[in-house]
mmCIF file of C-alpha atoms in Angstrom:
data_model
loop_
_atom_site.group_PDB
_atom_site.id
_atom_site.type_symbol
_atom_site.label_atom_id
_atom_site.label_comp_id
_atom_site.label_asym_id
_atom_site.label_seq_id
_atom_site.Cartn_x
_atom_site.Cartn_y
_atom_site.Cartn_z
ATOM 1 C CA ASP A 341 -9.607 64.226 -65.414
ATOM 2 C CA ASP A 342 -12.125 64.145 -62.558
ATOM 3 C CA VAL A 343 -14.435 61.376 -63.783
ATOM 4 C CA THR A 344 -16.649 61.767 -60.711
ATOM 5 C CA GLN A 345 -17.495 65.308 -61.820
ATOM 6 C CA TYR A 346 -17.273 64.807 -65.593
ATOM 7 C CA ARG A 347 -18.490 61.277 -66.241
ATOM 8 C CA TYR A 348 -18.397 61.517 -70.010
ATOM 9 C CA PHE A 349 -15.068 63.281 -70.466
ATOM 10 C CA SER A 350 -12.582 61.902 -72.967
ATOM 11 C CA ARG A 351 -9.824 63.291 -75.173
ATOM 12 C CA LEU A 352 -7.264 62.254 -77.746
ATOM 13 C CA ILE A 353 -4.510 64.347 -76.196
ATOM 14 C CA PRO A 354 -2.487 62.460 -73.567
ATOM 15 C CA SER A 355 -3.275 63.438 -70.008
ATOM 16 C CA ASP A 356 -0.600 64.962 -67.791
ATOM 17 C CA GLY A 357 -0.321 61.505 -66.280
ATOM 18 C CA GLY A 358 0.513 60.127 -69.712
ATOM 19 C CA THR A 359 3.176 62.786 -70.238
ATOM 20 C CA ALA A 360 4.549 62.007 -66.782
ATOM 21 C CA ARG A 361 4.911 58.358 -67.799
ATOM 22 C CA ALA A 362 6.793 59.438 -70.912
ATOM 23 C CA THR A 363 9.066 61.574 -68.729
ATOM 24 C CA VAL A 364 9.925 58.715 -66.408
ATOM 25 C CA GLU A 365 10.381 56.369 -69.346
ATOM 26 C CA TYR A 366 12.849 58.792 -70.924
ATOM 27 C CA PHE A 367 15.006 58.838 -67.800
ATOM 28 C CA ARG A 368 14.735 55.068 -67.387
ATOM 29 C CA THR A 369 15.780 54.202 -70.939
ATOM 30 C CA ARG A 370 17.965 57.112 -72.022
ATOM 31 C CA ARG A 371 19.648 58.064 -68.746
ATOM 32 C CA PRO A 372 20.055 54.847 -66.758
ATOM 33 C CA ASP A 373 22.874 56.557 -64.853
ATOM 34 C CA LEU A 374 20.321 58.821 -63.184
ATOM 35 C CA ARG A 375 18.155 56.980 -60.668
ATOM 36 C CA HIS A 376 17.208 60.039 -58.607
ATOM 37 C CA MET A 377 15.107 62.934 -59.862
ATOM 38 C CA GLY A 378 14.001 66.169 -58.248
ATOM 39 C CA VAL A 379 10.690 67.686 -59.322
ATOM 40 C CA LEU A 380 10.153 71.413 -58.899
ATOM 41 C CA TYR A 381 6.476 72.127 -59.425
ATOM 42 C CA VAL A 382 3.975 74.926 -59.149
ATOM 43 C CA ASN A 383 1.446 74.086 -56.465
ATOM 44 C CA ASP A 384 -1.705 74.357 -58.558
ATOM 45 C CA ALA A 385 -3.948 71.628 -60.004
ATOM 46 C CA TYR A 386 -1.665 71.160 -63.022
ATOM 47 C CA GLY A 387 1.619 71.003 -61.128
ATOM 48 C CA SER A 388 0.378 68.888 -58.232
ATOM 49 C CA ALA A 389 -1.261 66.292 -60.495
ATOM 50 C CA PHE A 390 1.829 66.134 -62.699
ATOM 51 C CA HIS A 391 4.102 65.611 -59.692
ATOM 52 C CA GLN A 392 1.868 62.865 -58.310
ATOM 53 C CA ALA A 393 1.801 61.117 -61.696
ATOM 54 C CA ILE A 394 5.602 61.190 -61.907
ATOM 55 C CA GLN A 395 5.840 59.687 -58.416
ATOM 56 C CA GLU A 396 3.419 56.889 -59.307
ATOM 57 C CA SER A 397 5.116 56.145 -62.627
ATOM 58 C CA ALA A 398 8.554 56.038 -61.028
ATOM 59 C CA LEU A 399 7.377 53.653 -58.301
ATOM 60 C CA GLY A 400 5.624 51.451 -60.844
ATOM 61 C CA ILE A 401 8.727 50.676 -62.888
ATOM 62 C CA ASP A 402 9.340 46.970 -63.305
ATOM 63 C CA PRO A 403 11.919 45.554 -62.633
ATOM 64 C CA PRO A 404 12.234 47.279 -59.256
ATOM 65 C CA ASP A 405 15.984 47.787 -59.577
ATOM 66 C CA GLU A 406 15.295 50.268 -62.405
ATOM 67 C CA ARG A 407 12.947 52.403 -60.345
ATOM 68 C CA ILE A 408 13.648 56.104 -59.948
ATOM 69 C CA LEU A 409 13.529 57.854 -56.577
ATOM 70 C CA VAL A 410 11.621 61.130 -56.887
ATOM 71 C CA LYS A 411 11.782 64.088 -54.520
ATOM 72 C CA GLY A 412 9.250 66.869 -55.063
ATOM 73 C CA SER A 413 9.454 70.502 -54.012
ATOM 74 C CA PRO A 414 6.478 72.856 -54.589
ATOM 75 C CA PHE A 415 6.066 76.612 -54.688
ATOM 76 C CA SER A 416 2.867 78.671 -54.678
ATOM 77 C CA TYR A 417 1.351 79.995 -57.877
ATOM 78 C CA ASN A 418 0.515 83.667 -58.038
ATOM 79 C CA LYS A 419 0.740 85.190 -61.495
ATOM 80 C CA ALA A 420 0.601 88.722 -60.147
ATOM 81 C CA ILE A 421 3.347 88.296 -57.546
ATOM 82 C CA LEU A 422 6.325 85.993 -58.001
ATOM 83 C CA ASN A 423 7.900 85.364 -54.619
ATOM 84 C CA ARG A 424 11.669 85.024 -55.052
ATOM 85 C CA ASP A 425 12.188 83.907 -51.454
ATOM 86 C CA GLU A 426 9.671 81.077 -51.807
ATOM 87 C CA ILE A 427 11.206 79.939 -55.085
ATOM 88 C CA ASP A 428 14.674 80.038 -53.509
ATOM 89 C CA LEU A 429 13.426 77.835 -50.677
ATOM 90 C CA ALA A 430 11.896 75.315 -53.096
ATOM 91 C CA VAL A 431 15.075 75.184 -55.186
ATOM 92 C CA LYS A 432 17.313 74.889 -52.114
ATOM 93 C CA THR A 433 15.236 71.916 -50.956
ATOM 94 C CA LEU A 434 16.191 70.121 -54.166
ATOM 95 C CA ALA A 435 19.795 71.288 -53.968
ATOM 96 C CA ASP A 436 20.087 69.683 -50.537
ATOM 97 C CA THR A 437 19.277 66.262 -52.050
ATOM 98 C CA GLY A 438 22.515 66.126 -54.035
ATOM 99 C CA TYR A 439 20.580 65.058 -57.161
ATOM 100 C CA ARG A 440 21.781 65.909 -60.674
ATOM 101 C CA ALA A 441 18.535 65.412 -62.635
ATOM 102 C CA PHE A 442 15.515 67.685 -62.311
ATOM 103 C CA PHE A 443 12.114 68.033 -63.896
ATOM 104 C CA GLY A 444 10.262 71.344 -63.809
ATOM 105 C CA VAL A 445 6.497 71.810 -63.918
ATOM 106 C CA PHE A 446 5.877 75.535 -64.189
ATOM 107 C CA TYR A 447 5.013 78.312 -66.641
ATOM 108 C CA ASP A 448 6.842 80.849 -68.785
ATOM 109 C CA GLU A 449 6.619 83.599 -66.170
ATOM 110 C CA HIS A 450 8.413 81.423 -63.597
ATOM 111 C CA TYR A 451 11.383 80.521 -65.782
ATOM 112 C CA PRO A 452 13.762 83.451 -65.073
ATOM 113 C CA LEU A 453 13.437 83.346 -61.285
ATOM 114 C CA ILE A 454 13.626 79.561 -61.088
ATOM 115 C CA MET A 455 16.671 79.122 -63.289
ATOM 116 C CA GLU A 456 18.529 82.021 -61.675
ATOM 117 C CA SER A 457 17.865 80.360 -58.337
ATOM 118 C CA ALA A 458 19.029 76.989 -59.686
ATOM 119 C CA VAL A 459 22.386 78.523 -60.640
ATOM 120 C CA LYS A 460 22.561 80.308 -57.292
ATOM 121 C CA PHE A 461 22.239 77.005 -55.419
ATOM 122 C CA GLY A 462 24.516 75.099 -57.790
ATOM 123 C CA ILE A 463 22.082 72.729 -59.508
ATOM 124 C CA ALA A 464 22.056 74.109 -63.059
ATOM 125 C CA GLY A 465 24.707 74.255 -65.732
ATOM 126 C CA PRO A 466 27.350 71.686 -66.744
ATOM 127 C CA GLY A 467 26.829 68.321 -65.060
ATOM 128 C CA TYR A 468 23.120 68.814 -64.391
ATOM 129 C CA VAL A 469 20.049 67.739 -66.361
ATOM 130 C CA TRP A 470 16.912 69.861 -66.520
ATOM 131 C CA ILE A 471 13.800 68.866 -68.463
ATOM 132 C CA ILE A 472 10.710 71.041 -68.267
ATOM 133 C CA SER A 473 7.075 70.188 -68.978
ATOM 134 C CA ASP A 474 4.908 71.806 -71.625
ATOM 135 C CA GLY A 475 3.904 74.435 -69.088
ATOM 136 C CA LEU A 476 6.939 76.199 -70.564
ATOM 137 C CA SER A 477 6.174 76.914 -74.206
ATOM 138 C CA ALA A 478 8.696 75.518 -76.676
ATOM 139 C CA THR A 479 9.002 78.965 -78.255
ATOM 140 C CA TYR A 480 9.727 80.822 -75.007
ATOM 141 C CA LEU A 481 13.502 80.520 -75.316
ATOM 142 C CA HIS A 482 13.724 80.477 -79.105
ATOM 143 C CA GLY A 483 15.584 83.604 -80.212
ATOM 144 C CA ARG A 484 15.987 84.849 -76.633
ATOM 145 C CA SER A 485 19.356 86.333 -75.650
ATOM 146 C CA TYR A 486 21.120 86.607 -72.296
ATOM 147 C CA PRO A 487 24.496 88.148 -71.390
ATOM 148 C CA SER A 488 27.306 85.622 -71.682
ATOM 149 C CA GLY A 489 28.158 84.139 -68.291
ATOM 150 C CA SER A 490 24.910 85.310 -66.702
ATOM 151 C CA PRO A 491 22.883 82.843 -64.614
ATOM 152 C CA LEU A 492 20.198 82.520 -67.291
ATOM 153 C CA ALA A 493 22.762 81.939 -70.045
ATOM 154 C CA ILE A 494 24.385 79.206 -67.947
ATOM 155 C CA ALA A 495 21.123 77.579 -66.862
ATOM 156 C CA SER A 496 19.437 77.628 -70.275
ATOM 157 C CA GLN A 497 22.199 75.851 -72.153
ATOM 158 C CA GLY A 498 21.191 72.255 -72.880
ATOM 159 C CA ILE A 499 17.867 72.105 -71.043
ATOM 160 C CA GLY A 500 15.029 70.051 -72.520
ATOM 161 C CA ILE A 501 11.303 70.668 -72.988
ATOM 162 C CA LEU A 502 9.045 67.609 -73.225
ATOM 163 C CA LYS A 503 5.576 67.783 -74.761
ATOM 164 C CA ALA A 504 3.024 65.772 -76.684
ATOM 165 C CA GLU A 505 2.563 66.830 -80.295
ATOM 166 C CA GLY A 506 0.576 65.778 -83.315
ATOM 167 C CA GLY A 507 3.477 64.371 -85.304
ATOM 168 C CA ARG A 508 6.362 65.178 -87.608
ATOM 169 C CA GLU A 509 6.137 65.334 -91.379
ATOM 170 C CA VAL A 510 8.457 62.988 -93.275
ATOM 171 C CA PRO A 511 8.995 63.854 -96.972
ATOM 172 C CA GLY A 512 7.297 61.140 -99.009
ATOM 173 C CA GLY A 513 5.980 59.524 -95.832
ATOM 174 C CA ASP A 514 2.744 57.591 -95.618
ATOM 175 C CA ALA A 515 1.882 57.953 -91.925
ATOM 176 C CA GLY A 516 -1.308 59.621 -90.771
ATOM 177 C CA TYR A 517 0.415 62.938 -90.101
ATOM 178 C CA ASP A 518 1.991 62.936 -93.565
ATOM 179 C CA LYS A 519 -1.441 62.477 -95.150
ATOM 180 C CA PHE A 520 -2.874 65.223 -92.972
ATOM 181 C CA ALA A 521 -0.041 67.607 -93.877
ATOM 182 C CA ARG A 522 -0.470 66.958 -97.604
ATOM 183 C CA ALA A 523 -4.193 67.671 -97.321
ATOM 184 C CA TRP A 524 -3.497 70.826 -95.287
ATOM 185 C CA TYR A 525 -0.975 72.246 -97.738
ATOM 186 C CA GLY A 526 -3.056 71.129 -100.716
ATOM 187 C CA GLN A 527 -6.002 73.382 -99.919
ATOM 188 C CA THR A 528 -7.063 75.702 -102.721
ATOM 189 C CA GLU A 529 -7.614 79.427 -103.148
ATOM 190 C CA GLU A 530 -11.281 78.762 -102.453
ATOM 191 C CA MET A 531 -10.360 77.669 -98.926
ATOM 192 C CA GLU A 532 -8.222 80.802 -98.512
ATOM 193 C CA ARG A 533 -11.249 82.921 -99.419
ATOM 194 C CA TYR A 534 -13.419 80.973 -96.977
ATOM 195 C CA TYR A 535 -10.816 81.386 -94.242
ATOM 196 C CA ASN A 536 -10.721 85.148 -94.765
ATOM 197 C CA CYS A 537 -14.522 85.462 -94.891
ATOM 198 C CA ALA A 538 -14.822 83.572 -91.604
ATOM 199 C CA GLY A 539 -13.103 86.490 -89.863
ATOM 200 C CA HIS A 540 -10.689 84.672 -87.568
ATOM 201 C CA PRO A 541 -9.371 87.057 -84.866
ATOM 202 C CA ALA A 542 -5.658 87.621 -85.166
ATOM 203 C CA SER A 543 -3.290 87.186 -82.264
ATOM 204 C CA ASN A 544 -2.079 90.654 -81.320
ATOM 205 C CA SER A 545 -0.258 92.104 -78.354
ATOM 206 C CA LYS A 546 -3.185 94.329 -77.332
ATOM 207 C CA GLY A 547 -5.729 91.534 -77.547
ATOM 208 C CA THR A 548 -7.927 93.688 -79.769
ATOM 209 C CA PRO A 549 -10.833 91.533 -81.024
ATOM 210 C CA ASP A 550 -11.510 93.645 -84.143
ATOM 211 C CA ILE A 551 -8.135 92.881 -85.761
ATOM 212 C CA TYR A 552 -8.485 89.960 -88.132
ATOM 213 C CA PHE A 553 -5.928 87.694 -89.699
ATOM 214 C CA GLN A 554 -5.964 87.598 -93.499
ATOM 215 C CA ALA A 555 -4.504 84.641 -95.372
ATOM 216 C CA GLU A 556 -2.346 85.848 -98.253
ATOM 217 C CA PRO A 557 -2.427 84.166 -101.685
ATOM 218 C CA GLY A 558 -0.608 80.852 -101.500
ATOM 219 C CA PHE A 559 -1.138 80.691 -97.741
ATOM 220 C CA PHE A 560 -1.529 76.901 -97.726
ATOM 221 C CA GLY A 561 0.386 75.867 -100.838
ATOM 222 C CA ASP A 562 3.435 77.976 -99.977
ATOM 223 C CA ARG A 563 3.535 76.497 -96.463
ATOM 224 C CA LYS A 564 3.303 79.854 -94.726
ATOM 225 C CA LEU A 565 1.812 78.324 -91.596
ATOM 226 C CA ASN A 566 2.292 74.797 -90.299
ATOM 227 C CA PRO A 567 -0.683 73.065 -88.681
ATOM 228 C CA THR A 568 -0.412 73.248 -84.908
ATOM 229 C CA ALA A 569 -0.652 70.273 -82.580
ATOM 230 C CA GLY A 570 -4.081 71.573 -81.614
ATOM 231 C CA ALA A 571 -5.241 71.376 -85.232
ATOM 232 C CA VAL A 572 -4.116 67.760 -85.544
ATOM 233 C CA PHE A 573 -5.719 66.642 -82.278
ATOM 234 C CA THR A 574 -8.932 68.501 -83.129
ATOM 235 C CA TYR A 575 -9.103 66.790 -86.513
ATOM 236 C CA ASP A 576 -8.699 63.358 -84.932
ATOM 237 C CA THR A 577 -11.270 64.135 -82.241
ATOM 238 C CA VAL A 578 -13.915 65.150 -84.771
ATOM 239 C CA ALA A 579 -13.118 62.056 -86.843
ATOM 240 C CA ALA A 580 -13.399 59.810 -83.771
ATOM 241 C CA MET A 581 -16.755 61.306 -82.824
ATOM 242 C CA GLY A 582 -18.023 60.710 -86.348
ATOM 243 C CA LEU A 583 -16.781 57.127 -86.377
ATOM 244 C CA ALA A 584 -18.334 56.518 -82.961
ATOM 245 C CA ALA A 585 -21.693 57.870 -84.124
ATOM 246 C CA CYS A 586 -21.628 55.850 -87.354
ATOM 247 C CA GLY A 587 -20.656 52.758 -85.380
ATOM 248 C CA LEU A 588 -23.641 53.152 -83.072
ATOM 249 C CA LEU A 589 -26.014 53.445 -86.007
ATOM 250 C CA LYS A 590 -24.423 50.456 -87.707
ATOM 251 C CA GLU A 591 -24.834 48.368 -84.537
ATOM 252 C CA GLU A 592 -28.486 49.381 -84.311
ATOM 253 C CA GLU A 593 -29.067 48.421 -87.928
ATOM 254 C CA GLU A 594 -27.407 45.029 -87.438
ATOM 255 C CA LYS A 595 -29.521 44.331 -84.342
ATOM 256 C CA ARG A 596 -32.656 45.216 -86.245
ATOM 257 C CA VAL A 597 -31.808 42.818 -89.066
ATOM 258 C CA GLU A 598 -30.743 40.008 -86.693
ATOM 259 C CA GLY A 599 -34.032 40.383 -84.835
ATOM 260 C CA GLY A 600 -35.968 39.561 -87.965
ATOM 261 C CA GLY A 601 -37.107 43.071 -88.675
ATOM 262 C CA GLU A 602 -36.579 44.840 -91.930
ATOM 263 C CA SER A 603 -34.222 47.714 -92.249
ATOM 264 C CA ALA A 604 -36.083 50.959 -91.985
ATOM 265 C CA SER A 605 -34.378 51.941 -95.225
ATOM 266 C CA PRO A 606 -31.673 50.442 -97.408
ATOM 267 C CA VAL A 607 -28.320 51.563 -96.006
ATOM 268 C CA PRO A 608 -25.464 51.350 -98.518
ATOM 269 C CA GLU A 609 -22.383 49.541 -97.260
ATOM 270 C CA GLU A 610 -20.193 52.408 -98.395
ATOM 271 C CA VAL A 611 -22.070 54.640 -95.963
ATOM 272 C CA LEU A 612 -21.782 52.284 -93.010
ATOM 273 C CA ASN A 613 -18.103 51.604 -93.657
ATOM 274 C CA ALA A 614 -16.976 55.043 -94.781
ATOM 275 C CA GLY A 615 -13.350 55.655 -93.811
ATOM 276 C CA LEU A 616 -11.636 58.762 -92.539
ATOM 277 C CA ASP A 617 -10.097 59.568 -95.879
ATOM 278 C CA GLY A 618 -13.504 59.516 -97.566
ATOM 279 C CA SER A 619 -12.313 56.986 -100.126
ATOM 280 C CA SER A 620 -15.465 54.885 -99.792
ATOM 281 C CA ALA A 621 -17.790 57.778 -99.068
ATOM 282 C CA SER A 622 -18.880 58.753 -102.555
ATOM 283 C CA ALA A 623 -21.168 61.642 -103.329
ATOM 284 C CA GLU A 624 -24.036 59.177 -103.671
ATOM 285 C CA ALA A 625 -23.208 57.665 -100.291
ATOM 286 C CA GLY A 626 -23.156 61.110 -98.744
ATOM 287 C CA ALA A 627 -26.596 61.822 -100.137
ATOM 288 C CA ASN A 628 -27.883 58.580 -98.639
ATOM 289 C CA ARG A 629 -26.558 59.280 -95.140
ATOM 290 C CA THR A 630 -29.887 60.755 -94.147
ATOM 291 C CA GLN A 631 -31.383 57.273 -94.482
ATOM 292 C CA LEU A 632 -29.494 56.256 -91.351
ATOM 293 C CA SER A 633 -31.513 58.636 -89.231
ATOM 294 C CA THR A 634 -34.603 56.462 -89.655
ATOM 295 C CA THR A 635 -32.981 53.379 -88.098
ATOM 296 C CA ARG A 636 -32.952 54.981 -84.663
ATOM 297 C CA GLU A 637 -34.247 58.316 -83.554
ATOM 298 C CA TYR A 638 -31.353 59.230 -81.288
ATOM 299 C CA PHE A 639 -28.454 57.893 -79.292
ATOM 300 C CA ASN A 640 -27.611 59.606 -76.035
ATOM 301 C CA GLY A 641 -24.400 61.101 -74.679
ATOM 302 C CA GLU A 642 -23.492 58.009 -72.699
ATOM 303 C CA ASP A 643 -23.784 55.846 -75.818
ATOM 304 C CA LEU A 644 -21.549 58.193 -77.793
ATOM 305 C CA PHE A 645 -19.004 58.441 -74.977
ATOM 306 C CA LYS A 646 -18.666 54.664 -74.670
ATOM 307 C CA ALA A 647 -18.342 54.299 -78.439
ATOM 308 C CA PHE A 648 -15.757 57.107 -78.564
ATOM 309 C CA VAL A 649 -13.567 55.449 -75.930
ATOM 310 C CA ARG A 650 -13.592 52.205 -77.943
ATOM 311 C CA GLN A 651 -12.311 53.814 -81.134
ATOM 312 C CA GLU A 652 -9.027 52.573 -82.586
ATOM 313 C CA PHE A 653 -7.811 53.842 -85.939
ATOM 314 C CA GLU A 654 -4.880 55.480 -87.685
ATOM 315 C CA GLY A 655 -5.379 59.189 -87.245
ATOM 316 C CA ALA A 656 -3.381 62.259 -88.139
ATOM 317 C CA SER A 657 -1.620 62.095 -84.752
ATOM 318 C CA GLY A 658 -0.789 58.393 -84.953
ATOM 319 C CA ASP A 659 -2.533 55.195 -83.956
ATOM 320 C CA ILE A 660 -5.503 56.330 -81.898
ATOM 321 C CA ARG A 661 -6.146 54.365 -78.712
ATOM 322 C CA VAL A 662 -7.923 55.549 -75.585
ATOM 323 C CA ASP A 663 -6.967 54.255 -72.148
ATOM 324 C CA PRO A 664 -10.269 52.985 -70.668
ATOM 325 C CA ALA A 665 -8.999 53.662 -67.142
ATOM 326 C CA THR A 666 -8.413 57.384 -67.743
ATOM 327 C CA THR A 667 -10.559 57.905 -70.894
ATOM 328 C CA SER A 668 -7.651 59.979 -72.233
ATOM 329 C CA ARG A 669 -5.262 59.081 -75.035
ATOM 330 C CA ASP A 670 -3.214 55.980 -74.295
ATOM 331 C CA PRO A 671 0.296 57.476 -73.973
ATOM 332 C CA SER A 672 1.809 54.439 -75.695
ATOM 333 C CA SER A 673 0.028 55.566 -78.877
ATOM 334 C CA ALA A 674 0.975 59.242 -78.546
ATOM 335 C CA PHE A 675 3.791 61.240 -80.089
ATOM 336 C CA PHE A 676 6.129 62.961 -77.620
ATOM 337 C CA VAL A 677 8.843 65.417 -78.571
ATOM 338 C CA LEU A 678 11.911 66.386 -76.558
ATOM 339 C CA TYR A 679 13.208 69.815 -77.512
ATOM 340 C CA ASN A 680 16.785 70.842 -76.792
ATOM 341 C CA VAL A 681 17.784 74.431 -76.030
ATOM 342 C CA ASP A 682 21.154 75.396 -77.478
ATOM 343 C CA GLY A 683 22.928 78.749 -77.272
ATOM 344 C CA THR A 684 25.343 80.504 -79.607
ATOM 345 C CA GLU A 685 27.564 83.299 -78.324
ATOM 346 C CA GLY A 686 27.696 86.408 -80.479
ATOM 347 C CA GLU A 687 30.288 89.129 -80.891
ATOM 348 C CA ASP A 688 28.159 91.455 -78.765
ATOM 349 C CA GLY A 689 28.747 89.325 -75.674
ATOM 350 C CA THR A 690 25.297 87.762 -75.568
ATOM 351 C CA VAL A 691 24.179 84.161 -75.976
ATOM 352 C CA THR A 692 21.207 83.639 -78.288
ATOM 353 C CA PHE A 693 19.240 80.432 -77.912
ATOM 354 C CA SER A 694 17.507 78.211 -80.433
ATOM 355 C CA VAL A 695 15.077 75.380 -79.707
ATOM 356 C CA ASP A 696 15.280 72.246 -81.828
ATOM 357 C CA THR A 697 13.943 68.700 -81.696
ATOM 358 C CA VAL A 698 16.503 66.300 -80.264
ATOM 359 C CA SER A 699 14.350 63.164 -80.160
ATOM 360 C CA HIS A 700 10.815 61.931 -80.423
ATOM 361 C CA THR A 701 9.070 58.737 -79.461
ATOM 362 C CA THR A 702 5.728 57.041 -80.017
ATOM 363 C CA ARG A 703 6.094 54.254 -77.492
ATOM 364 C CA SER A 704 6.168 53.967 -73.733
ATOM 365 C CA GLU A 705 6.843 51.237 -71.247
ATOM 366 C CA GLU A 706 3.969 48.963 -72.293
ATOM 367 C CA GLU A 707 5.613 48.155 -75.616
ATOM 368 C CA GLU A 708 8.916 46.569 -76.402
ATOM 369 C CA GLY A 709 11.682 49.119 -76.242
ATOM 370 C CA THR A 710 11.367 52.803 -76.985
ATOM 371 C CA GLU A 711 11.329 54.005 -80.551
ATOM 372 C CA GLU A 712 13.305 57.225 -80.900
ATOM 373 C CA THR A 713 14.795 59.310 -83.656
ATOM 374 C CA GLU A 714 17.658 61.641 -82.999
#
């Protein structure tokens, strides 16, 4: 996000600031009874920036009588050594506020110590709200068991995890994500063979690079693996870069014609106006794309960056818009998911937790209302 260091940085994933705005908007619209929020955050670049963004978003709420008072409490990040005393001090600082709503910005490895401490100081469990950022993976608690009545069983019940995602498939839907999902699951055996030949390293506990994942027959058609949020955002990013590049070449061609010069080569309209779905990009048009290269030798990185930031289109992850102030995805066009953690007590005296979607939204405070599905 440091535009002074990375002048041509942009992305179609919301920034942490965008997610912070979604967090504040959730409390403002869904929990109007809570006008005070404690933020427990890891004191690294991620946690500090997230905390600052929450503070700014809370202070920027209009009308002022709906603003949320935020109190932050940091703790140091050291993956090798987790300091229980320091975490206790940070949690106690929030406990002393008397607040009932808390937002956590930390990682998987911090979760046990933090939530045990929250129970110890009386700010977790019934009557308290905890929502945690995507620093905590949504799968961390899924299937995890704790002894019934233990601090972690008490603290984990009902917490939320908020994160930006690519979308949700709706059977028979016609949104960008639905189209993307149909294309993903509709890939053929030829793509399975290509995937296997590419030699993608498998995820394994030992991190061994010579173990490769092999897609079984029916891998795509049988829906054996859903596309991740990363896949959806990557797809949209590549599409946006292509549209930006084509747009630059189209502008150059139009300037050439307006200036009285002849086109360096006939450029078919279906090439200049080719859409994301390829509906107007026929095989003939694809063959003629090379003609565009003669209209201008090159465009530079600054040209492409500026064109990328201007892109607006319906992508796999929703309506793509980039905030020109941050050059990251406009959070009002992003898809945020709130996961709910729910436990079930078994006969063995343990509570096993599942993680399910409780609501999602594609709007933030700039638009009228907040669109949610529960």
